[in-house]
PDB file of C-alpha atoms in Angstrom:
ATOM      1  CA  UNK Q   1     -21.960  16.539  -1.237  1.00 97.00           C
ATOM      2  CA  UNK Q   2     -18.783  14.684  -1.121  1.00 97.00           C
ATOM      3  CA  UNK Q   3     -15.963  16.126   0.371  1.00 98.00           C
ATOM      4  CA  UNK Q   4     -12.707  14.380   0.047  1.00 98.00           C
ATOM      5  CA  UNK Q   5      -9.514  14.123   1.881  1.00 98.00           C
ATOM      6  CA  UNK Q   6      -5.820  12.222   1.662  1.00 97.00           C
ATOM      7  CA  UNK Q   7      -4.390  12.217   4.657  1.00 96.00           C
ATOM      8  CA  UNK Q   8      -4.287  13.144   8.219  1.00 97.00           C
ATOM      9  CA  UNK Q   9      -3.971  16.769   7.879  1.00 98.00           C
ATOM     10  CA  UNK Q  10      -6.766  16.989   5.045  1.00 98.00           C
ATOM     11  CA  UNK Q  11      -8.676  14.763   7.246  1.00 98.00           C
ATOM     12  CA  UNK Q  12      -8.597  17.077  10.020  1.00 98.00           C
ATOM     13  CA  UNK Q  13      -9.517  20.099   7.675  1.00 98.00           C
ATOM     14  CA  UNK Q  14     -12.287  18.152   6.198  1.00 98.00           C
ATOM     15  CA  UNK Q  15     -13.792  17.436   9.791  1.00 98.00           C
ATOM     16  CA  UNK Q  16     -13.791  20.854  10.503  1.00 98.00           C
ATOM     17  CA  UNK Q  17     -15.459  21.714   7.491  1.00 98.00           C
ATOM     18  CA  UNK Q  18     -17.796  19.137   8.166  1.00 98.00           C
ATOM     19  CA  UNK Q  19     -18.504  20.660  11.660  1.00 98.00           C
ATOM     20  CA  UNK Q  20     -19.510  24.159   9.619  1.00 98.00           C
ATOM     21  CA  UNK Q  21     -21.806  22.603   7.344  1.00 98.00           C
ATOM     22  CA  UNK Q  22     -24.034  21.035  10.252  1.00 98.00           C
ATOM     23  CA  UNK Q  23     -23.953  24.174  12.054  1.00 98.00           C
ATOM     24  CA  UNK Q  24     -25.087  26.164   8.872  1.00 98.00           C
ATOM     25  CA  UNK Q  25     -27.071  23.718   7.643  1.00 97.00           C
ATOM     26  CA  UNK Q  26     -28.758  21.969  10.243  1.00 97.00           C
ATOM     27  CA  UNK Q  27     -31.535  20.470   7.864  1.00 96.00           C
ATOM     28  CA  UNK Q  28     -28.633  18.287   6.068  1.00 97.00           C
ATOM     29  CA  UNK Q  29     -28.285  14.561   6.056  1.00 97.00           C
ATOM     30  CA  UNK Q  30     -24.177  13.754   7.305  1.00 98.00           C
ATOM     31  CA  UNK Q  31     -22.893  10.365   7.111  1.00 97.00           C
ATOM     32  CA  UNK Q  32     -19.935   8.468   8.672  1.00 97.00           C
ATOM     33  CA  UNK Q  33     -16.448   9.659   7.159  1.00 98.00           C
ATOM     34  CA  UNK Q  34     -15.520   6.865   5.164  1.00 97.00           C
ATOM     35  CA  UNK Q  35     -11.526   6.461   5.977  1.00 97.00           C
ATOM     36  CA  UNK Q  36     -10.508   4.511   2.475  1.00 97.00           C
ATOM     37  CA  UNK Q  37     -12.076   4.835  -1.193  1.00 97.00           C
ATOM     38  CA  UNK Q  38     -15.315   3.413  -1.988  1.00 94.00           C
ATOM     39  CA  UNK Q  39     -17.382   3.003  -4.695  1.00 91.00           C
ATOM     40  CA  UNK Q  40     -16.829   5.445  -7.586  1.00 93.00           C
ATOM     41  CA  UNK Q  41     -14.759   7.595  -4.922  1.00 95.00           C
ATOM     42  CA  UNK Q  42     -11.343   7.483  -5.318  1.00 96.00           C
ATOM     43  CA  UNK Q  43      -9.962   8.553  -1.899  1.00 98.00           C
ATOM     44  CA  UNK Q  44     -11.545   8.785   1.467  1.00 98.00           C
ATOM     45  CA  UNK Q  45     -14.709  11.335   1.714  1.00 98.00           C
ATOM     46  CA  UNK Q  46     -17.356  12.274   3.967  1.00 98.00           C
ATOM     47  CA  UNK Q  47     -20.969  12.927   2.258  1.00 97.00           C
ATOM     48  CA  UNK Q  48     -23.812  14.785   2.758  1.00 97.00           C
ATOM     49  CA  UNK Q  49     -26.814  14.795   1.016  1.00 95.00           C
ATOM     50  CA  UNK Q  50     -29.877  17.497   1.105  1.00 93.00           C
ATOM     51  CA  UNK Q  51     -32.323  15.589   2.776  1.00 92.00           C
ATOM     52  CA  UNK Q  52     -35.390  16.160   1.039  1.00 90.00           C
ATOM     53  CA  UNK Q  53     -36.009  17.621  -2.475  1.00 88.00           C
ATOM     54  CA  UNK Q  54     -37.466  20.668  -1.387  1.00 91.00           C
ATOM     55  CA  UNK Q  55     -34.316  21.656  -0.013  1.00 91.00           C
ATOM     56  CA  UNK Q  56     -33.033  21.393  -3.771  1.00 90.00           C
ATOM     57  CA  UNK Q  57     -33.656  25.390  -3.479  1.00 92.00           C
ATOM     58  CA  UNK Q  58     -30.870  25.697  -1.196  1.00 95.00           C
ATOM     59  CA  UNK Q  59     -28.116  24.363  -3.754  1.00 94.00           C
ATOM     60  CA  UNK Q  60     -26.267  27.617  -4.619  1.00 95.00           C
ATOM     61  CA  UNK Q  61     -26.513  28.473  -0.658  1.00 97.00           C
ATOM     62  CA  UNK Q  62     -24.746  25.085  -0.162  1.00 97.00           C
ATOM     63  CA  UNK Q  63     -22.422  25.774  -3.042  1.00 97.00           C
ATOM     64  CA  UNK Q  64     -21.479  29.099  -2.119  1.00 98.00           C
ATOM     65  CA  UNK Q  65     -20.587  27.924   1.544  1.00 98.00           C
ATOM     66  CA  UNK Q  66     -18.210  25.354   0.203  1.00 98.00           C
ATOM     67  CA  UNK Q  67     -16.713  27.771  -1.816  1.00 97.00           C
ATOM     68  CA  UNK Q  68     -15.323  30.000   0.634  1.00 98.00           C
ATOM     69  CA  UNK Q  69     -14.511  27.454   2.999  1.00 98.00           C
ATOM     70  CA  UNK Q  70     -13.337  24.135   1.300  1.00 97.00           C
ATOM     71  CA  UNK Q  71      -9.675  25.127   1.724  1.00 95.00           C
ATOM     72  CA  UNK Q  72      -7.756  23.132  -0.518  1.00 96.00           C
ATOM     73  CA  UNK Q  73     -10.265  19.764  -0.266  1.00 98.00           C
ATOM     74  CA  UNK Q  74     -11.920  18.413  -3.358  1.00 98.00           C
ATOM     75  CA  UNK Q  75     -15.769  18.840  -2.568  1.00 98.00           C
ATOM     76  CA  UNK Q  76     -18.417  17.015  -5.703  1.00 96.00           C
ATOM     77  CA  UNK Q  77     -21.723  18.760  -5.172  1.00 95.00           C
ATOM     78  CA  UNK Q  78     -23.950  16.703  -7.354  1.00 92.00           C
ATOM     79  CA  UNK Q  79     -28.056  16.134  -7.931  1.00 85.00           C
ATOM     80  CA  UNK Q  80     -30.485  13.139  -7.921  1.00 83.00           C
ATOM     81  CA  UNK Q  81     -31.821  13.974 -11.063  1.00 82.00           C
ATOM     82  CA  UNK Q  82     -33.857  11.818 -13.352  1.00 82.00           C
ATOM     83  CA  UNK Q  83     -30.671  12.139 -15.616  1.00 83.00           C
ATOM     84  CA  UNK Q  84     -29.060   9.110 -13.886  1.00 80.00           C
ATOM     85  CA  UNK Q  85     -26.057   8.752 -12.208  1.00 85.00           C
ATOM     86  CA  UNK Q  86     -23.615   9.150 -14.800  1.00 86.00           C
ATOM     87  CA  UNK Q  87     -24.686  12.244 -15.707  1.00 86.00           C
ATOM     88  CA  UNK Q  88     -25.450  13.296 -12.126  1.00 85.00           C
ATOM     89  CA  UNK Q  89     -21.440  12.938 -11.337  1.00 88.00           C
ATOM     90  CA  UNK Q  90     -20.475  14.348 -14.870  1.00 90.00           C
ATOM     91  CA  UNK Q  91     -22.272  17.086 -16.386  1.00 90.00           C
ATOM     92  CA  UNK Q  92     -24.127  17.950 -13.803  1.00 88.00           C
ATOM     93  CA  UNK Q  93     -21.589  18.098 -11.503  1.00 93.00           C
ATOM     94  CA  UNK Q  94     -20.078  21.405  -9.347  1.00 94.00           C
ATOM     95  CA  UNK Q  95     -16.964  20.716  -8.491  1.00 97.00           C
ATOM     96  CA  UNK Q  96     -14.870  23.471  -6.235  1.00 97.00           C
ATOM     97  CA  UNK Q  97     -10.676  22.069  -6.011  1.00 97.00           C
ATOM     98  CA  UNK Q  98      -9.292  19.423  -7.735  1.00 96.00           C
ATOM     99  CA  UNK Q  99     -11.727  17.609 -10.143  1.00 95.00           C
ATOM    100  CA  UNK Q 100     -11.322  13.887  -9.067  1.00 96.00           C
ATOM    101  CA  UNK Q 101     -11.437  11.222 -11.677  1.00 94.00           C
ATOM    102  CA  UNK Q 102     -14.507   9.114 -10.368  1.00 93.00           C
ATOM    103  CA  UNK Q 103     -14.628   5.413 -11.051  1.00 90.00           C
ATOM    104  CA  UNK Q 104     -17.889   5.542 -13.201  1.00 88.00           C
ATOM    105  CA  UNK Q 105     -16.891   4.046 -16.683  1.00 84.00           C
ATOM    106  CA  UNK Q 106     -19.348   0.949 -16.430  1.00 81.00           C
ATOM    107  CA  UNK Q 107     -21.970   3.163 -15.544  1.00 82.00           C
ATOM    108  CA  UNK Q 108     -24.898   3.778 -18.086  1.00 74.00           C
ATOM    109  CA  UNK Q 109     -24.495   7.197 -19.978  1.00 78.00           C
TER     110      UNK Q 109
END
């Protein structure tokens, strides 16, 4: 889960939505916000990730959530499949906002 922001006021409302997510899903992996693009992201973000792959069954719980309370953030909900990483952000992507264009042309298709 990466959920991005742009700005102070998106920052805030990404915190808070941050702050949900660990309350409803205590079992989730949070790292540090990340306060300036990086990587393939192309504005600041905070991820998440699902821990372990038996909590793979929780996706559409986990989508669902960020559904109804992503506000108007851009939040890329994306596997670790044996599909790589290209296709992992692309086509197997869930999106909920603004699709993001993602830094990932050098990637391997």
């Amino acid at each position: 889960v990466h959920v991005y922001y742009n700005g102070t006021d998106q920052r805030e409302k990404a915190m808070v939505l941050r702050s949900k997510m660990k309350r409803q899903f205590p079992w989730m992996r949070f790292y540090e916000p990340k306060d300036r693009p990086i990587g393939p992201h192309p504005l600041p973000m905070w991820e998440a990730d699902f821990a372990s792959y038996d909590n793979r069954l929780f996706w559409g719980e986990v989508c669902d959530f960020i559904k109804e309370e992503h506000e108007e953030l851009s939040v890329l909900v994306h596997p670790h499949s044996v599909d790589g990483d290209y296709a992992d952000h692309t086509k197997n992507a869930f999106w909920v906002g603004d699709v993001l264009e993602l830094q990932i042309q050098g990637w391997r298709r």
